[in-house]
mmCIF file of C-alpha atoms in Angstrom:
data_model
loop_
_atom_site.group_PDB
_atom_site.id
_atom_site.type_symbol
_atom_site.label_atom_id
_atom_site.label_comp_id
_atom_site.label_asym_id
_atom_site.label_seq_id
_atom_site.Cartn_x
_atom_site.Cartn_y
_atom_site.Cartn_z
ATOM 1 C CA UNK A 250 -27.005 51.841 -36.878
ATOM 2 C CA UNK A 251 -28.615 48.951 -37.191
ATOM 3 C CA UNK A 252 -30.151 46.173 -34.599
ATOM 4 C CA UNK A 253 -26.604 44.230 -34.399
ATOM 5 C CA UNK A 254 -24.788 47.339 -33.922
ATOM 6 C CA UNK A 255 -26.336 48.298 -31.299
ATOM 7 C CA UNK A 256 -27.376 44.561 -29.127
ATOM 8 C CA UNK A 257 -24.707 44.659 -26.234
ATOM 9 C CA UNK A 258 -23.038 41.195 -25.954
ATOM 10 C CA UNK A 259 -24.216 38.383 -23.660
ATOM 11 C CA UNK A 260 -22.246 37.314 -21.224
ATOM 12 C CA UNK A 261 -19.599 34.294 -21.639
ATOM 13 C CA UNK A 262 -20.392 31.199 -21.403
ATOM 14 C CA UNK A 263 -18.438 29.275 -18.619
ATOM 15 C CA UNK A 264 -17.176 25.634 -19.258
ATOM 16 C CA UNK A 265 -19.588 23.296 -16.761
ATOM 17 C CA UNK A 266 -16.976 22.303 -14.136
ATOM 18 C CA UNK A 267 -15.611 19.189 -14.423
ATOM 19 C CA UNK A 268 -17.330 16.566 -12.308
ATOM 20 C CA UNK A 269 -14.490 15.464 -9.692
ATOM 21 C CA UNK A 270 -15.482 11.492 -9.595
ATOM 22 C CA UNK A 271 -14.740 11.403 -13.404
ATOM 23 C CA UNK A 272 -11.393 9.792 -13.688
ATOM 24 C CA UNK A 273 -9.701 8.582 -16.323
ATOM 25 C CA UNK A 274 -9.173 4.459 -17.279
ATOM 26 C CA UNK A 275 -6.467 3.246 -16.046
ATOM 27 C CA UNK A 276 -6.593 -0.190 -16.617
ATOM 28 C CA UNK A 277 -3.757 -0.546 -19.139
ATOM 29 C CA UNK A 278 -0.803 1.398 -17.009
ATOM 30 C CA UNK A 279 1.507 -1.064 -15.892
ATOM 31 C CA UNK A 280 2.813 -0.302 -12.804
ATOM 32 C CA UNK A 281 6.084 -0.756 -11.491
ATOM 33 C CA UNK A 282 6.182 -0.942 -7.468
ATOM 34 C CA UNK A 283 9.754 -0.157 -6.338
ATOM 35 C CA UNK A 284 10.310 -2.045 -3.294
ATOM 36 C CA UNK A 285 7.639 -4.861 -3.685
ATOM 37 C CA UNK A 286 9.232 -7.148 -1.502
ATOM 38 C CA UNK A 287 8.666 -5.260 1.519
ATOM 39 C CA UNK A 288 5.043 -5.670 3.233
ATOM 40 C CA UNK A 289 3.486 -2.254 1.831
ATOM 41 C CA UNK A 290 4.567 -3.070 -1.615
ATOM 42 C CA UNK A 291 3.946 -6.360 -1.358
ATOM 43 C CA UNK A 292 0.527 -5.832 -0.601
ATOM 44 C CA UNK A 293 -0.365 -2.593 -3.158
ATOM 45 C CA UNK A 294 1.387 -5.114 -5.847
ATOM 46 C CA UNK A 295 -1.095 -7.553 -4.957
ATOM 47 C CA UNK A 296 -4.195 -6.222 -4.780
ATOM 48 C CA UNK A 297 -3.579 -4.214 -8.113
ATOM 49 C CA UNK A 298 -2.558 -7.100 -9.570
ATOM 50 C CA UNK A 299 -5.891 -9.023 -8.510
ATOM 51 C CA UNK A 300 -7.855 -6.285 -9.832
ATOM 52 C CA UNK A 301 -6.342 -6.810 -13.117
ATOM 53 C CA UNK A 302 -3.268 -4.405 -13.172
ATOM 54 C CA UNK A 303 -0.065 -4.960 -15.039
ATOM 55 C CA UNK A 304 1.887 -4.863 -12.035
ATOM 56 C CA UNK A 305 6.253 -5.611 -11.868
ATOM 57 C CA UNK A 306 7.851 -5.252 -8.821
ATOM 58 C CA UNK A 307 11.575 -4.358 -8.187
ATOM 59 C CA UNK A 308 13.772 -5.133 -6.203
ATOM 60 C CA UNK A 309 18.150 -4.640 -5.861
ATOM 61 C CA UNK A 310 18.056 -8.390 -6.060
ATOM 62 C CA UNK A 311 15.888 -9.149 -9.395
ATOM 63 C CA UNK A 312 16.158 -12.744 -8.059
ATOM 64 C CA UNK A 313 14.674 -11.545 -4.774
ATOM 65 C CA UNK A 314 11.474 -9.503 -7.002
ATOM 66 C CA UNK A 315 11.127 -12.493 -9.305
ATOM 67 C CA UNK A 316 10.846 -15.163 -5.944
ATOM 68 C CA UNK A 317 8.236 -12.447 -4.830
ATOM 69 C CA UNK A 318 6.295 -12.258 -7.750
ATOM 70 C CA UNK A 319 5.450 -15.972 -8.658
ATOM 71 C CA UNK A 320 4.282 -15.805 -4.724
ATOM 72 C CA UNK A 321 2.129 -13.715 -5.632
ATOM 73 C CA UNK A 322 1.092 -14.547 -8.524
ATOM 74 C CA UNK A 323 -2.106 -12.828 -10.653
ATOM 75 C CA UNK A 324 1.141 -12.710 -13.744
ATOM 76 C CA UNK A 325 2.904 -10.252 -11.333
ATOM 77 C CA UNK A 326 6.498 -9.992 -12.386
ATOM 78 C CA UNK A 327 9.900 -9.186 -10.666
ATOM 79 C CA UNK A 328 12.796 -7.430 -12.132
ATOM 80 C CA UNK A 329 15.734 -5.114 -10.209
ATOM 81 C CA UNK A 330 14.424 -1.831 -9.930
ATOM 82 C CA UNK A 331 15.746 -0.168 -12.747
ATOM 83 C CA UNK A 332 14.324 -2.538 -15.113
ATOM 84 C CA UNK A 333 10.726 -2.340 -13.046
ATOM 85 C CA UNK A 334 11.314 1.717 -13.278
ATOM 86 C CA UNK A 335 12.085 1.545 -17.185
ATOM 87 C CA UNK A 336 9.012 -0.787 -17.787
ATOM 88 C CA UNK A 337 6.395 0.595 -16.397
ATOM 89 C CA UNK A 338 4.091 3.511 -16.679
ATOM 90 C CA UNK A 339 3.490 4.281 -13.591
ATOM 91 C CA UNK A 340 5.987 3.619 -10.247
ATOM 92 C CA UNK A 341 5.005 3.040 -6.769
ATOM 93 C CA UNK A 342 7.941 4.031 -4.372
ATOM 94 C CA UNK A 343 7.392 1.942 -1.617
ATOM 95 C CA UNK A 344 10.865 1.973 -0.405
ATOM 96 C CA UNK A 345 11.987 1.751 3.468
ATOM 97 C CA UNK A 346 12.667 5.374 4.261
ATOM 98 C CA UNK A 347 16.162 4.774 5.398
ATOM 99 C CA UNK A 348 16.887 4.026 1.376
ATOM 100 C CA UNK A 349 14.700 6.107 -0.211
ATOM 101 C CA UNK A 350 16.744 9.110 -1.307
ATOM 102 C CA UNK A 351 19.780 6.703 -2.512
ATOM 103 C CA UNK A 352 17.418 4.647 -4.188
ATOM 104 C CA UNK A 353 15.652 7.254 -6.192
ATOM 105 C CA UNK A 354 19.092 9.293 -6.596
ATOM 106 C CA UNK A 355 20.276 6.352 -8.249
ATOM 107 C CA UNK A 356 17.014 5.568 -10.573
ATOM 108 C CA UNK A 357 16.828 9.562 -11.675
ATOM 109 C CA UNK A 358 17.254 8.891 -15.195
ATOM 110 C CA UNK A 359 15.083 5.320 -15.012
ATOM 111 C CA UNK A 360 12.288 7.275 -13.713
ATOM 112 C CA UNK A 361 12.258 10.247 -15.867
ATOM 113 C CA UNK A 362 9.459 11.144 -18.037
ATOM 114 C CA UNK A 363 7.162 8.315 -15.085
ATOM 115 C CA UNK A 364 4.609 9.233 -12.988
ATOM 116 C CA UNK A 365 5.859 8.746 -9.639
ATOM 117 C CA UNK A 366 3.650 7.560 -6.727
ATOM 118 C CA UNK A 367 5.352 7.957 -3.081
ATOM 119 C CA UNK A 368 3.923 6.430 -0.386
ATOM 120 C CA UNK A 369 7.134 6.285 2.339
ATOM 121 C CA UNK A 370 6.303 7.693 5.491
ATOM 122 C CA UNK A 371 9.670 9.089 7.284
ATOM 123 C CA UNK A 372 8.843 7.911 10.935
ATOM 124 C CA UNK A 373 11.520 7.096 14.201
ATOM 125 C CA UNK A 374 10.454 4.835 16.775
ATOM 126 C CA UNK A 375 11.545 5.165 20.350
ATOM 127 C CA UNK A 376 9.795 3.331 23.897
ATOM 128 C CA UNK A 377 7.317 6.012 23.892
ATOM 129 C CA UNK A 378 6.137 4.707 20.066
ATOM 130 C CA UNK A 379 6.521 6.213 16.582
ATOM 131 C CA UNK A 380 6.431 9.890 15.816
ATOM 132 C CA UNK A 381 6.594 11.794 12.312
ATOM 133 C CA UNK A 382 10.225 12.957 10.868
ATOM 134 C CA UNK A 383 10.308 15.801 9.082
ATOM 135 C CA UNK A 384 12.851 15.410 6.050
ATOM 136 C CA UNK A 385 15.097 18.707 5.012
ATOM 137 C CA UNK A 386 12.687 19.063 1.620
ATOM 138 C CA UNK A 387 9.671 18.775 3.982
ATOM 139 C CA UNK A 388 8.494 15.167 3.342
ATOM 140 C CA UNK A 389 9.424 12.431 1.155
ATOM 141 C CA UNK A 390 7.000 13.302 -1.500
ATOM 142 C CA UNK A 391 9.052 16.501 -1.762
ATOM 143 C CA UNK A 392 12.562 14.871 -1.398
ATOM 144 C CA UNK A 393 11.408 12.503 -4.843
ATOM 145 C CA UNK A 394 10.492 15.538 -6.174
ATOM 146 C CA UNK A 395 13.619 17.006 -5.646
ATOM 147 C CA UNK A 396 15.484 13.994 -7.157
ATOM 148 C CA UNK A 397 13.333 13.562 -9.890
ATOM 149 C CA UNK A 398 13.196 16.500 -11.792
ATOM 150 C CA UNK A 399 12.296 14.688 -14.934
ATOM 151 C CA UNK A 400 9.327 12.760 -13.366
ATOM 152 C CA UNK A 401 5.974 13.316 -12.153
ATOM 153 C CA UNK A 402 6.085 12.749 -8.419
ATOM 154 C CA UNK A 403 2.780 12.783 -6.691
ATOM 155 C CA UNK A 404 2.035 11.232 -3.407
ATOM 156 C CA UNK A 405 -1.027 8.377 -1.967
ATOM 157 C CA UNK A 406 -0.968 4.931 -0.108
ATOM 158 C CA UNK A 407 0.457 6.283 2.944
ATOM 159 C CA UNK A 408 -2.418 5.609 5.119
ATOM 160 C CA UNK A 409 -2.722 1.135 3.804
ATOM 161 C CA UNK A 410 -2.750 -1.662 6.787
ATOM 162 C CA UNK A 411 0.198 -3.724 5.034
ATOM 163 C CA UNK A 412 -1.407 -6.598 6.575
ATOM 164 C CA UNK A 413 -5.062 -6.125 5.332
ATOM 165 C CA UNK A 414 -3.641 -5.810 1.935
ATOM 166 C CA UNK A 415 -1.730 -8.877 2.033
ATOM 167 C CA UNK A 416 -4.671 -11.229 3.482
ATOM 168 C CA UNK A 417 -5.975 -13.247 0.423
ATOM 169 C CA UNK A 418 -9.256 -13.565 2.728
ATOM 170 C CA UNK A 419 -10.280 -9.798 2.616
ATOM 171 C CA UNK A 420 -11.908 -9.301 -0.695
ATOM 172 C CA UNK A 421 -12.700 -4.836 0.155
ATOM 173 C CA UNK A 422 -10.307 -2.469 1.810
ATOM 174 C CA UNK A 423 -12.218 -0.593 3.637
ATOM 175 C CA UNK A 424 -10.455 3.049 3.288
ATOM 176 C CA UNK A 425 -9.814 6.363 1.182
ATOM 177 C CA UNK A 426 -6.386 7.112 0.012
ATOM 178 C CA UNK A 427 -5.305 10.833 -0.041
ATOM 179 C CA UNK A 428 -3.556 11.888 -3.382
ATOM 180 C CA UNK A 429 -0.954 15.013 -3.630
ATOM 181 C CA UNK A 430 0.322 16.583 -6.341
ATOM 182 C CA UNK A 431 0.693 19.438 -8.975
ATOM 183 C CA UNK A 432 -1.097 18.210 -11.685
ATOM 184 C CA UNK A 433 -4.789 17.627 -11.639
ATOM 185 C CA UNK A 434 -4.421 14.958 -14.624
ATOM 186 C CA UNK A 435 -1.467 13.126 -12.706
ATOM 187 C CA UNK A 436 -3.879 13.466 -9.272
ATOM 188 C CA UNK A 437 -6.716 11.720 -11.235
ATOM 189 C CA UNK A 438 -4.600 9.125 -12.654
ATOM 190 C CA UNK A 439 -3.894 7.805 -8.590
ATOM 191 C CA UNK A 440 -6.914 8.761 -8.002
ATOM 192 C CA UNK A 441 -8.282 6.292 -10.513
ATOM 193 C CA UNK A 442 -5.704 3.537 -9.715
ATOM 194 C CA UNK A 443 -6.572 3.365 -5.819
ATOM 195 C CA UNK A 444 -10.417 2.639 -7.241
ATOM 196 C CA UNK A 445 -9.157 0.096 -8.599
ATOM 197 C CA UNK A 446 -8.967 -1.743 -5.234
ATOM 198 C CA UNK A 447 -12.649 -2.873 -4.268
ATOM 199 C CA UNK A 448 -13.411 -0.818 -1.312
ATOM 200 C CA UNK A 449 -11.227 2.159 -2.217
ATOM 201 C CA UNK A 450 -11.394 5.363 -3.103
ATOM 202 C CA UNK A 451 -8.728 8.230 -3.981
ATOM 203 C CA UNK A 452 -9.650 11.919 -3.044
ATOM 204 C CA UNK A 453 -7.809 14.224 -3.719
ATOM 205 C CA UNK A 454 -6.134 16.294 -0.630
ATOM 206 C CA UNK A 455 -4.205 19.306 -2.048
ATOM 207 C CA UNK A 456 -0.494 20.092 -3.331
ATOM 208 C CA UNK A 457 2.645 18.369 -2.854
ATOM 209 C CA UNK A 458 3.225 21.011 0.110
ATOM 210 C CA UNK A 459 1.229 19.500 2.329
ATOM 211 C CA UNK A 460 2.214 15.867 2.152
ATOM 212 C CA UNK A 461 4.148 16.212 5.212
ATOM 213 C CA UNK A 462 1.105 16.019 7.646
ATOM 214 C CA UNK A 463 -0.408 13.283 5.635
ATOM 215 C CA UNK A 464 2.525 10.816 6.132
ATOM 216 C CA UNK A 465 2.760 11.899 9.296
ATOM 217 C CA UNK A 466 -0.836 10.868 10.093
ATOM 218 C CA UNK A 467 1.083 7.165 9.861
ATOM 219 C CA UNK A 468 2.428 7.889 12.981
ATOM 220 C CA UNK A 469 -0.894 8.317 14.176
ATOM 221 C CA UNK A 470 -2.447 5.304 13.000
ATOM 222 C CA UNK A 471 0.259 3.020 15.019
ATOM 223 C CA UNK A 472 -0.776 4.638 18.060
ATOM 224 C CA UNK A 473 -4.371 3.910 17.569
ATOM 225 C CA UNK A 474 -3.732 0.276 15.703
ATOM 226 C CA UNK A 475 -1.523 -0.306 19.220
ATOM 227 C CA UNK A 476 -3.971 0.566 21.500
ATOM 228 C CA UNK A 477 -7.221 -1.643 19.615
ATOM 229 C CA UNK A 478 -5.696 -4.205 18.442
ATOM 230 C CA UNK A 479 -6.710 -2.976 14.568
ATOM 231 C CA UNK A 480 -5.802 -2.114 11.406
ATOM 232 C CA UNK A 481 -7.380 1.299 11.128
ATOM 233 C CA UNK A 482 -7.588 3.420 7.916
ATOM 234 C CA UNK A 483 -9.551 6.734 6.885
ATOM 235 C CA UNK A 484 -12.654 7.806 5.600
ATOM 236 C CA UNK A 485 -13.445 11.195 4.685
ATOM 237 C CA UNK A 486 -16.801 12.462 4.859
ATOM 238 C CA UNK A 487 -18.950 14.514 3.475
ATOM 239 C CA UNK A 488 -17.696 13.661 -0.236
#
């Protein structure tokens, strides 16, 4: 028998694991904001677009997305949402709740083969303030997923003061954005979009599954912006 016979194998050699902060380049996605009149999407269109992002945003009026857009400016474009769905790479729904699953219902073959962003928080208001709604499919992230089985739905930008995002005088937003989904490519991709925002940062903060809690976190954030007169975000530690 001779030396190689007998010389036991060594042991596999593992992959290194993949650093988490390395994200991908996302600079050349356009993305489509559906929505992008409203102040959330309003404001995510903007500061994307002043970081040097492609950005359309729709509208049901194009007219209405088009006024929008030369407000804002930075070559932002409006379109009607199914021409801002078919155009882009990469779709923020930034919907009011009360029309997001008619809205995405109705953009199913639009958005198929996208990556899907939702950031709609399902919330009710009564005198005692606003408090979390839990949808049927267990959060809007899951609801888009249920409507758009041909898309990538992931979820992030819950968690964005509309009106720090909008104020041409704040230059950093001062926050981390929490990013759910199945995928760890699709994750990364949102991940490495929110970056794009001086001051931000995307982490990621598990599976679709648990998206309810994180929108309903908005609810939170009312309470507290309420109370001190602020515009409070998050920052998670420790990473």
């Amino acid at each position: 028998m001779t030396s190689t016979d007998s010389a036991s194998p060594g042991p596999e050699q593992k992959a290194p694991a993949k650093d988490p902060w390395d994200l991908p380049d996302v600079s050349g996605l356009v993305v489509g904001v559906l929505g992008g009149t409203g102040p959330q999407g309003k404001g995510l269109a903007y500061r994307l677009a002043k970081a040097g992002q492609k950005v359309i945003i729709g509208s049901r009026a194009a007219e209405r997305a088009r006024e929008a857009a030369e407000e804002l400016g930075h070559g932002v474009e409006g379109a009607d949402n199914a021409e801002c769905a078919r155009r882009s790479d990469l779709v923020i729904v930034a919907v009011p709740w009360e029309g997001h699953g008619d809205t995405l219902r109705a953009l199913r073959e639009d958005l198929a083969g996208k990556l899907v962003v939702d950031c709609v928080n399902p919330l009710g208001f009564d005198k005692k303030g606003a408090y979390a709604l839990k949808p049927e499919e267990g959060s809007a992230a899951e609801q888009a997923a249920a409507l758009l089985p041909d898309s990538r739905v992931t979820a992030a930008f819950h968690h964005l003061s509309a009106v720090l995002l909008q104020d041409p005088e704040i230059d950093e937003i001062d926050t981390d954005v929490m990013v759910l989904g199945e995928a760890r490519a699709d994750v990364e991709t949102v991940q490495a979009l929110a970056g794009r925002i001086p001051g931000m940062r995307g982490i990621f903060a598990g599976r679709l599954r648990n998206a309810h809690q994180v929108e309903a976190l908005v609810a939170n954030l009312i309470s507290v912006n309420r109370r001190y007169k602020a515009h409070a975000g998050l920052r998670i530690t420790d990473v």
